[in-house]
Short mmCIF file of C-alpha atoms in Angstrom, two decimals:
data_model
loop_
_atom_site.label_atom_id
_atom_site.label_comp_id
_atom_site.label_asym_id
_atom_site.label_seq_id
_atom_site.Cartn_x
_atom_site.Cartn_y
_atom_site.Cartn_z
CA UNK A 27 38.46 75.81 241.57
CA UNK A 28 36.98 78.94 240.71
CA UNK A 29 40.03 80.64 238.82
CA UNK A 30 40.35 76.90 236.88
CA UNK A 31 36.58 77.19 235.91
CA UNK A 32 36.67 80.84 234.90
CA UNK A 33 39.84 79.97 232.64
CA UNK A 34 38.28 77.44 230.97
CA UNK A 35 35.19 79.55 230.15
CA UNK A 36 37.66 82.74 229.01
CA UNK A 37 39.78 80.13 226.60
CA UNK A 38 36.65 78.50 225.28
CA UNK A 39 35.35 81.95 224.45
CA UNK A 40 38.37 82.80 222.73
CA UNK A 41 38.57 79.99 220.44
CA UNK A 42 35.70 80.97 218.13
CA UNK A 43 36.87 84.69 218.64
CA UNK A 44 40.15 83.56 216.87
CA UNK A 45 38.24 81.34 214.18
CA UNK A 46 36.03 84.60 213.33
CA UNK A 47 40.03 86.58 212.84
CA UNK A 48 40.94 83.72 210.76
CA UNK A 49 37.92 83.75 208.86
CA UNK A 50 38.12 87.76 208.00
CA UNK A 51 41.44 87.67 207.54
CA UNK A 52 40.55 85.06 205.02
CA UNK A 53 38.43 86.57 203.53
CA UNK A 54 40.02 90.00 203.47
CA UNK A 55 42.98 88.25 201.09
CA UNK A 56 40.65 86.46 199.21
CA UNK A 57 39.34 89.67 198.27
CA UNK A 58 42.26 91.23 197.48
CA UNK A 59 43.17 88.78 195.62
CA UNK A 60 40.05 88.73 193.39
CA UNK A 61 40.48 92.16 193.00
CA UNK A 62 44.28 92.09 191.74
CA UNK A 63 43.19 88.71 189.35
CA UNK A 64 40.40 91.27 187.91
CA UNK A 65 43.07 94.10 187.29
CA UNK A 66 46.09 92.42 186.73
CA UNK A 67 46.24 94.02 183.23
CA UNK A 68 45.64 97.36 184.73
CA UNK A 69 48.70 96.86 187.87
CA UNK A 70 50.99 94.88 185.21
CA UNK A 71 50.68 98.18 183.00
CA UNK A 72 51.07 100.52 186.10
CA UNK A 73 53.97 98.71 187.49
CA UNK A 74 55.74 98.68 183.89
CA UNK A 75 54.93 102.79 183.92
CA UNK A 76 55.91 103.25 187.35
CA UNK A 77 59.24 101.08 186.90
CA UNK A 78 60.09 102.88 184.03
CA UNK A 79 59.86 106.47 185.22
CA UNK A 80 62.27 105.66 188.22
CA UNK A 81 64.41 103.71 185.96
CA UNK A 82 64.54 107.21 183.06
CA UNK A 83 64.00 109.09 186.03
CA UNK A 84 67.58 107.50 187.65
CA UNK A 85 68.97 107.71 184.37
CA UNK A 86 68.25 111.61 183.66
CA UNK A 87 69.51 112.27 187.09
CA UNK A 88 73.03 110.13 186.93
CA UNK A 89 73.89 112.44 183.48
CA UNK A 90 72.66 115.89 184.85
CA UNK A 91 74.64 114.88 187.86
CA UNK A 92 77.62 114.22 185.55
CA UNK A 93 77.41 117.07 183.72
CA UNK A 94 76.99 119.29 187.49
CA UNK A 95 79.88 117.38 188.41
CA UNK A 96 81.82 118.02 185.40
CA UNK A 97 81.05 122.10 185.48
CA UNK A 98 82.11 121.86 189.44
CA UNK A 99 84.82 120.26 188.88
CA UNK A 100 86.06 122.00 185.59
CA UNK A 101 84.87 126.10 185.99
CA UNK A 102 85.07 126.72 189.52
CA UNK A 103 88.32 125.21 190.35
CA UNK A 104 89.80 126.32 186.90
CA UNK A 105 88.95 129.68 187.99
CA UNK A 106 90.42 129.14 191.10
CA UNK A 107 93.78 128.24 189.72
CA UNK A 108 93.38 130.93 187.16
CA UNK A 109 93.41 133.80 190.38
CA UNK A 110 96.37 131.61 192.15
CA UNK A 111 98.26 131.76 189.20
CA UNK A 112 97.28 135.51 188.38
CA UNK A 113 98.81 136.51 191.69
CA UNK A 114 102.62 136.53 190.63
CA UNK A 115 102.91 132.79 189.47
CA UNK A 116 105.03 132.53 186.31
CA UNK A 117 104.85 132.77 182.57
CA UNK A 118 105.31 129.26 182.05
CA UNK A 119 102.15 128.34 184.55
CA UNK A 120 100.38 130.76 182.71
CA UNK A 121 101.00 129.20 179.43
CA UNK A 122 100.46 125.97 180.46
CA UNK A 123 96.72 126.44 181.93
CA UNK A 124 96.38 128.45 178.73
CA UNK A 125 97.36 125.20 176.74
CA UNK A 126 94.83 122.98 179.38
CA UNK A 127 91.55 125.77 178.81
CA UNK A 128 92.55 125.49 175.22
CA UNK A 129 91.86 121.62 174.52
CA UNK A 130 89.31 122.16 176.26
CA UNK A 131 87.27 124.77 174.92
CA UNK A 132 88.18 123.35 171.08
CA UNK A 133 86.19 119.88 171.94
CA UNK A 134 83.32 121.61 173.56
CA UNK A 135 83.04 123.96 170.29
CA UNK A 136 83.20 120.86 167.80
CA UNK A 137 80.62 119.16 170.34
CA UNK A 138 78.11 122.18 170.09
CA UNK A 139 77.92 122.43 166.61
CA UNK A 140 77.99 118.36 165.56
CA UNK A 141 73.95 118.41 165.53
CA UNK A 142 74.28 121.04 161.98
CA UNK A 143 76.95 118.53 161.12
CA UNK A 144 74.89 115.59 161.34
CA UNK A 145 71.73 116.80 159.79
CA UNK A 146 74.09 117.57 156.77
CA UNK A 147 75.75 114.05 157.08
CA UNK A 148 73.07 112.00 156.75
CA UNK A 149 71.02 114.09 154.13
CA UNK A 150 73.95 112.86 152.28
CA UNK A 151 72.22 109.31 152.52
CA UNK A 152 69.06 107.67 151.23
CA UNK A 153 68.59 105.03 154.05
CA UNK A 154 64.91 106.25 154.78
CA UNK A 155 64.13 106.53 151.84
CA UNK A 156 65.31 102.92 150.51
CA UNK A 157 63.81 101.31 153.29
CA UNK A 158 60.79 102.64 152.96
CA UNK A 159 60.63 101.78 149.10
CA UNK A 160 61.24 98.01 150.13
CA UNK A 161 58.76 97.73 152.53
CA UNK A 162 55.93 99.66 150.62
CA UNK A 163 57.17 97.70 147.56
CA UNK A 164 57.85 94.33 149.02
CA UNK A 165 55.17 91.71 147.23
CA UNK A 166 55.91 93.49 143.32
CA UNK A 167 59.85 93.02 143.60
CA UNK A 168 61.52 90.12 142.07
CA UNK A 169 64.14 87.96 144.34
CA UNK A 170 66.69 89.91 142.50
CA UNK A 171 65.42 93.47 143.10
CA UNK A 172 64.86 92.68 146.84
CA UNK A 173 68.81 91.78 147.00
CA UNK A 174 69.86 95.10 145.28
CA UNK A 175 68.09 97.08 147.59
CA UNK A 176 69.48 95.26 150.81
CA UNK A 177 72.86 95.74 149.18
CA UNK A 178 72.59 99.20 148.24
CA UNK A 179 71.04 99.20 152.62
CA UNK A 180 73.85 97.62 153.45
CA UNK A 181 76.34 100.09 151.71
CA UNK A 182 74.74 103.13 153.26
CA UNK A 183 74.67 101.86 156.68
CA UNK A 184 78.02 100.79 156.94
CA UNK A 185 79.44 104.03 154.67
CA UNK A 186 77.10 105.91 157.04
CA UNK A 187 78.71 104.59 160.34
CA UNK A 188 81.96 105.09 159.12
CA UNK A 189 81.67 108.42 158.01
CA UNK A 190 80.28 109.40 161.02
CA UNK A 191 83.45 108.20 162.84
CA UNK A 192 85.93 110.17 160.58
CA UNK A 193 83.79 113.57 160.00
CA UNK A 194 84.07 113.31 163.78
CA UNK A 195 87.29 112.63 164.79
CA UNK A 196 88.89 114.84 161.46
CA UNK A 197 86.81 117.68 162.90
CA UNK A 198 88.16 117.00 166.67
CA UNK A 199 91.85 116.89 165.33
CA UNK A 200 91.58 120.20 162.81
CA UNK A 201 90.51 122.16 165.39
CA UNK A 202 93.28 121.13 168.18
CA UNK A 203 96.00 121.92 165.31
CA UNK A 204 94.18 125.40 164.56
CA UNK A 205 93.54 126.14 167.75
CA UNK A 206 97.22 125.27 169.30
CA UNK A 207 98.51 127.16 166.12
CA UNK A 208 97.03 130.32 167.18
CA UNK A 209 97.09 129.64 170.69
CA UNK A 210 100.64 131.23 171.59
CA UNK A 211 99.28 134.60 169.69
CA UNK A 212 96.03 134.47 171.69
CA UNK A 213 97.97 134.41 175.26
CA UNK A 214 99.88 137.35 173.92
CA UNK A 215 96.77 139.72 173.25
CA UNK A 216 96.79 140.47 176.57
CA UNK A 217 99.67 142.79 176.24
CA UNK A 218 98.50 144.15 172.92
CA UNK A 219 96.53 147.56 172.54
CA UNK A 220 92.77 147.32 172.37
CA UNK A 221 92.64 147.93 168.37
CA UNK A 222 95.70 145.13 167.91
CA UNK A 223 93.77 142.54 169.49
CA UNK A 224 90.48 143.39 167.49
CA UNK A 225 92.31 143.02 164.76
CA UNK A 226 94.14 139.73 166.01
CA UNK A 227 90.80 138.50 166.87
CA UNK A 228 89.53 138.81 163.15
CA UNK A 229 92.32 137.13 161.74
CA UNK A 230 92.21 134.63 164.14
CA UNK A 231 88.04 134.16 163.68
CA UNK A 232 89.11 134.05 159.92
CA UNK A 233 91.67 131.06 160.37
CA UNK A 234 89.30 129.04 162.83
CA UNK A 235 86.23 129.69 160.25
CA UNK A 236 88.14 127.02 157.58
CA UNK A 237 87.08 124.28 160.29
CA UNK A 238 83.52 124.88 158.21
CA UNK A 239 84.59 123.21 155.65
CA UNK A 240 84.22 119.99 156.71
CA UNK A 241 80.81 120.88 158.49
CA UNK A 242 79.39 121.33 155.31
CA UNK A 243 77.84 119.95 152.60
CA UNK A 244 81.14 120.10 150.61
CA UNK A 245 83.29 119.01 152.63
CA UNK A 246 81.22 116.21 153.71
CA UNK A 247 80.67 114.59 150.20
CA UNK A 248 84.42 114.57 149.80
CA UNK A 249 84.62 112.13 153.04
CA UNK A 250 81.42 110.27 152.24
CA UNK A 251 82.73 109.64 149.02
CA UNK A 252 85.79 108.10 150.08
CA UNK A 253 84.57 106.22 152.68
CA UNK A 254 81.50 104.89 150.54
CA UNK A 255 84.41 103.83 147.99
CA UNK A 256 86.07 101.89 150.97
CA UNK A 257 82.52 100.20 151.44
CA UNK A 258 82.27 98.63 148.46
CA UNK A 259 85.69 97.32 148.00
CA UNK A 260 85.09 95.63 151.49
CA UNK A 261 82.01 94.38 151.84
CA UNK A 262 80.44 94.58 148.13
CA UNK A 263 80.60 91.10 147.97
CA UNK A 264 79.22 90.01 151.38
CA UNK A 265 75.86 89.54 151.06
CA UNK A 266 73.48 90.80 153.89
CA UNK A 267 72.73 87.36 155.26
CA UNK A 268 76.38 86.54 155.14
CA UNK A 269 77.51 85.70 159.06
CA UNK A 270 79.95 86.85 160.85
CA UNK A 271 81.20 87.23 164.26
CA UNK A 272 81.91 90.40 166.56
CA UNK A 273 85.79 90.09 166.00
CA UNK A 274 84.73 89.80 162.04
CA UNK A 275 82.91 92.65 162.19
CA UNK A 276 86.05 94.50 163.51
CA UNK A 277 88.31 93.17 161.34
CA UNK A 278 85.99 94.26 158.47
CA UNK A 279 85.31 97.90 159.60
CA UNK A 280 89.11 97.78 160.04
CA UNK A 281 90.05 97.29 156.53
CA UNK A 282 87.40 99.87 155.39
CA UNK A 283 89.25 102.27 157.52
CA UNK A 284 92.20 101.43 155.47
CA UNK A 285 90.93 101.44 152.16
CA UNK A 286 88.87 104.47 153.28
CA UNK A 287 92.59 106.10 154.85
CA UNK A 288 94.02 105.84 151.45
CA UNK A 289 90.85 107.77 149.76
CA UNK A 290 91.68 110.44 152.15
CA UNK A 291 94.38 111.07 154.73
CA UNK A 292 97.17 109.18 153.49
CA UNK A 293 100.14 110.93 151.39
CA UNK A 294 98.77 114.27 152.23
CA UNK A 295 95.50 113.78 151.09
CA UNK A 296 94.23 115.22 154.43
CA UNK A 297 95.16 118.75 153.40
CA UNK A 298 92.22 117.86 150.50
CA UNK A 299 89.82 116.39 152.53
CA UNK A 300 90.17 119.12 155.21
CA UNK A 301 90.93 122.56 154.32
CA UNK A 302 89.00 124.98 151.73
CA UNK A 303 90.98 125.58 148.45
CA UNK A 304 90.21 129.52 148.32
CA UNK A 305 92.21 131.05 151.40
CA UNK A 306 90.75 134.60 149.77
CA UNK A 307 86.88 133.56 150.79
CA UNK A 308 87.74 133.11 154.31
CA UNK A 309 89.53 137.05 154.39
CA UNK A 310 86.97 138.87 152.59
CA UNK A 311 84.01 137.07 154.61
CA UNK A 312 85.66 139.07 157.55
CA UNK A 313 86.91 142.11 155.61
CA UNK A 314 90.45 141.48 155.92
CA UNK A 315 93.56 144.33 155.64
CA UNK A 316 95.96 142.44 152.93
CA UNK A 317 98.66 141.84 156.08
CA UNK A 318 95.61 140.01 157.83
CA UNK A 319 95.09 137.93 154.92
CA UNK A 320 98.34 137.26 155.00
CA UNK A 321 98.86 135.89 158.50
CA UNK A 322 95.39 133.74 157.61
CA UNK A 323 97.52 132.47 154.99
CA UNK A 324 100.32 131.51 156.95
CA UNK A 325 98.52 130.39 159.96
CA UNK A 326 96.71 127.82 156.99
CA UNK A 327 99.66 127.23 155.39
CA UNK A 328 101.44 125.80 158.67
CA UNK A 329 98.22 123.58 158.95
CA UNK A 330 98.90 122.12 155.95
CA UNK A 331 102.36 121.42 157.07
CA UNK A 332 101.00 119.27 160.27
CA UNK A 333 98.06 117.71 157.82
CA UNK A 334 100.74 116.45 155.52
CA UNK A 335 102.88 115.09 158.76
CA UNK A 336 103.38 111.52 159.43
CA UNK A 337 102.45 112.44 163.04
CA UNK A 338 98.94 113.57 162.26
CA UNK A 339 98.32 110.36 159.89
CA UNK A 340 99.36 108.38 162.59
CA UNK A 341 97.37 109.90 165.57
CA UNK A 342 94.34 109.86 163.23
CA UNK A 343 94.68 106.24 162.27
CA UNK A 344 94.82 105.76 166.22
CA UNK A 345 91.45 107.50 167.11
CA UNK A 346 89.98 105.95 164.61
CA UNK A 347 91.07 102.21 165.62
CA UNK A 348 89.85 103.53 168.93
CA UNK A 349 86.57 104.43 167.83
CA UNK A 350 85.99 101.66 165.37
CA UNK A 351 86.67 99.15 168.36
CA UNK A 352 84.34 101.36 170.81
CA UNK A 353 81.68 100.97 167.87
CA UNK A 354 81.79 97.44 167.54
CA UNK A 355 82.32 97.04 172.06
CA UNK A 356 78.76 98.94 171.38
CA UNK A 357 77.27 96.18 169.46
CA UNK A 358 78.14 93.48 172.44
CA UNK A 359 74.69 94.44 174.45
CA UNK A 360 72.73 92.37 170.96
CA UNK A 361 75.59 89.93 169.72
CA UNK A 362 77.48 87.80 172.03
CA UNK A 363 81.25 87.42 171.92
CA UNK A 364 81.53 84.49 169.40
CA UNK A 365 78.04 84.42 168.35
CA UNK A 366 77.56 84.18 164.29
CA UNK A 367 74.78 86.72 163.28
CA UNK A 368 73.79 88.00 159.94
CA UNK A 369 75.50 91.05 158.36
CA UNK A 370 71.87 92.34 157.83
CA UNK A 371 71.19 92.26 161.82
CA UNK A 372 73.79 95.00 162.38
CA UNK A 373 71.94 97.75 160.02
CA UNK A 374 69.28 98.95 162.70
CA UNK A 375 72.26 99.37 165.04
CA UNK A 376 74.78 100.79 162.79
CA UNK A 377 72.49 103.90 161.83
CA UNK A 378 71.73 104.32 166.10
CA UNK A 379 75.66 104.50 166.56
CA UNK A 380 76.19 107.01 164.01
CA UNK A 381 73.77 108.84 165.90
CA UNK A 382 75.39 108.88 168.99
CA UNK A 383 78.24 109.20 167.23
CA UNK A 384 77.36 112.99 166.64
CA UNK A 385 75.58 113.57 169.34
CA UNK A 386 75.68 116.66 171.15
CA UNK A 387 73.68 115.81 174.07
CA UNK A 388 75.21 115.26 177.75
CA UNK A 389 78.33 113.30 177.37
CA UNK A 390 79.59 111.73 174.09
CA UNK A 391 81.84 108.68 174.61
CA UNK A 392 83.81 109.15 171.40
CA UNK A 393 84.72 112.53 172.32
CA UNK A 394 85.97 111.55 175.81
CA UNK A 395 87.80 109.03 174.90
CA UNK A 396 89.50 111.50 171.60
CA UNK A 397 90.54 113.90 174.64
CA UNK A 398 92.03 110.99 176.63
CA UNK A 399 94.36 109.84 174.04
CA UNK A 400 97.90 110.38 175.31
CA UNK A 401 98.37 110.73 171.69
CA UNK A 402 96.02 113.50 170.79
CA UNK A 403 97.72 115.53 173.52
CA UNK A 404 101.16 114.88 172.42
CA UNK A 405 100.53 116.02 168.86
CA UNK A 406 98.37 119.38 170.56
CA UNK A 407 101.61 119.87 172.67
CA UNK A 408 103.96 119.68 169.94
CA UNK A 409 102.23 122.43 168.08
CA UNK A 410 101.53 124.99 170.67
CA UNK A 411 104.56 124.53 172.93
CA UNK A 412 107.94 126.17 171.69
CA UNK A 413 110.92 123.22 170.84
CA UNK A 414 113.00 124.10 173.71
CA UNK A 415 109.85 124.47 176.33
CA UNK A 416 109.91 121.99 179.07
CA UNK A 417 106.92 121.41 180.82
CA UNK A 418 108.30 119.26 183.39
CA UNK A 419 110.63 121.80 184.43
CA UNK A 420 107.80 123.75 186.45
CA UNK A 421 107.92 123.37 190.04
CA UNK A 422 103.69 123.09 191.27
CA UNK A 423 103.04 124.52 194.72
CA UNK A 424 101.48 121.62 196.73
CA UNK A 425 97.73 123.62 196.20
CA UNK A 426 98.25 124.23 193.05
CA UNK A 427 99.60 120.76 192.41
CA UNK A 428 96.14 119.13 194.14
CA UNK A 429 94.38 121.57 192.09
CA UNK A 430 95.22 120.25 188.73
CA UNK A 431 95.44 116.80 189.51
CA UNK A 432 91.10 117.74 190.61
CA UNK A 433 91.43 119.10 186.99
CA UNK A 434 93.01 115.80 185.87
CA UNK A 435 95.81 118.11 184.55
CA UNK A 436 99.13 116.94 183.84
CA UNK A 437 101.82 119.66 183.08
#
């Protein structure tokens, strides 16, 4: 009887010792709560901040980890292979990773120097400068003047894009033929005397130094010019509100390609639109005996030959489909597949793609996917490899095999 009476005192005590937790408890949310209602502006705003360093901060490291990966992946084991292959492998092994470093080192030179190339590309437009004379302008232009300067918007941005795309891709392919033209010469200045190879070293600097052509102001205009011709045969007429579809926008872009193909690379026009006229600048820039000029001269001479080739017009029109379809693949994150949009919706975007178009920052899309057309390499193959060499003829030791398949090599 005692034990039942003492329970009944300890569970009657503990019922207003749990009311008095509920009620603090209560209270303690109810103040919180207050508190976040008061400051909501102030932890929206922090949580947007906060969110959006992890989500750059996540970003920053995916690409640095790319580009670690890419140097791990690329140096170390190529350096590896390189001392394999140094200790008695043969001629044809060394030729080949020769051929590999090669492609190589020509796209990561045209990727270090596209920011000069872009600066020069775009001073070669007047898209700022149009824009902001239509908006500061706006309410004392008639209907009619509004309309001319969205056309003359819509010209540049699209001439802009496109130019972008071929001063790219003309630049990527010149320097694989120059580069694969010299190449077989380079691997042989190992076996030349030390004052042979300086001088094989100024020719050579001489030949590569005609890829500045098309870096420059020049040799820009001449591709801008083409390429704004292409413009306004295709889409003079479309007015910027006209709508269109993602597949339109393709098929357009496609057909200024064309036009802008016949302006430029077609019946050898791509010796014209690439190479210097005066082979004599690029000798006496470097000082050059009258035999050097003479090899420059050849060495330019047999790039003319590949510029000229049906191969090379082909391969380029390839990249550029490529790129022209990775362009508009770009433009699917605003415009659904199927969706009708205005013309005039697609400028903002258009000058951001030409952008990254020459962008020399981390990895550039365009330039991957350049060095992972089986076409590209076929073309650099043809011109640094002899006729009669057979590449498949070269038996790979299982390490070395695992090595260049790491490398994503394929002899």
């Amino acid at each position: 009887a005692e034990a039942a009476e003492l329970e009944g005192k300890t569970e009657a005590a503990a019922v207003p010792q749990a009311r008095g937790d509920r009620r603090s408890a209560h209270m303690m949310l109810s103040n919180a709560w207050n508190w976040a209602k008061k400051h909501r502006r102030k932890i929206i705003v922090g949580a947007v901040v906060v969110g959006g360093a992890i989500y750059i901060g996540r970003k920053l490291y995916r690409r640095a980890r790319a580009s670690l990966d890419d140097l791990l992946n690329s140096d170390h084991l190529k350096n590896d292979l390189l001392r394999q292959i140094s200790l008695g492998r043969s001629a044809e092994w060394k030729m080949t990773l020769h051929y590999q470093r090669n492609q190589k080192v020509s796209d990561m030179t045209v990727k270090k120097n596209l920011e000069n190339l872009r600066t020069k590309l775009f001073e070669l437009f007047e898209i700022n400068d149009l824009t902001q004379t239509l908006r500061d302008n706006s309410h004392q232009l008639s209907p009619d003047q509004k309309s001319a300067y969205f056309n003359q918007i819509k010209i540049q941005c699209l001439s802009r894009a496109v130019s972008s795309l071929y001063a790219l891709h003309l630049l990527l392919l010149l320097h694989r033929l120059e580069i694969n033209i010299i190449g077989k010469q380079m691997f042989g200045d190992d076996r030349r005397a030390g004052t042979e190879q300086e001088k094989a070293h100024d020719e050579n600097y001489a030949f590569l130094s005609s890829t500045r052509y098309i870096q420059e102001a020049e040799g820009l205009r001449v591709i801008v010019k083409g390429v704004t011709r292409a413009v306004e045969a295709c889409a003079g007429e479309l007015q910027p509100q006209h709508e269109l579809s993602l597949e339109e926008l393709l098929t357009l872009l496609k057909d200024i390609a064309s036009k802008a193909d016949v302006e430029l690379i077609n019946d050898g026009l791509a010796v014209n639109t690439a190479l210097p006229d005066n082979v004599q600048d690029l000798c006496d820039n470097e000082r050059l005996s009258p035999d050097g000029c003479r090899l420059v001269a050849q060495f330019l001479s047999e790039t003319r030959d590949f510029l000229e080739s049906p191969q090379f017009v082909s391969v380029f029109r390839l990249v550029i489909d490529r790129a022209l379809k990775k362009t508009v693949e770009r433009l699917s994150d605003k415009f659904q597949p199927g969706q009708r949009f205005p013309l005039a919706r697609t400028f903002g975007r258009f000058c951001q793609l030409s952008e990254e178009v020459l962008s020399s920052t981390f990895s550039n899309a365009y330039i991957e996917d350049f060095a992972n057309t089986p076409a590209v390499n076929e073309l650099s193959e043809m011109v640094y490899f002899p006729p009669d060499y057979e590449q498949g003829k070269i038996s790979k030791t299982p390490s070395i095999g695992a090595l260049m398949e790491r490398l994503q090599f394929s002899p």
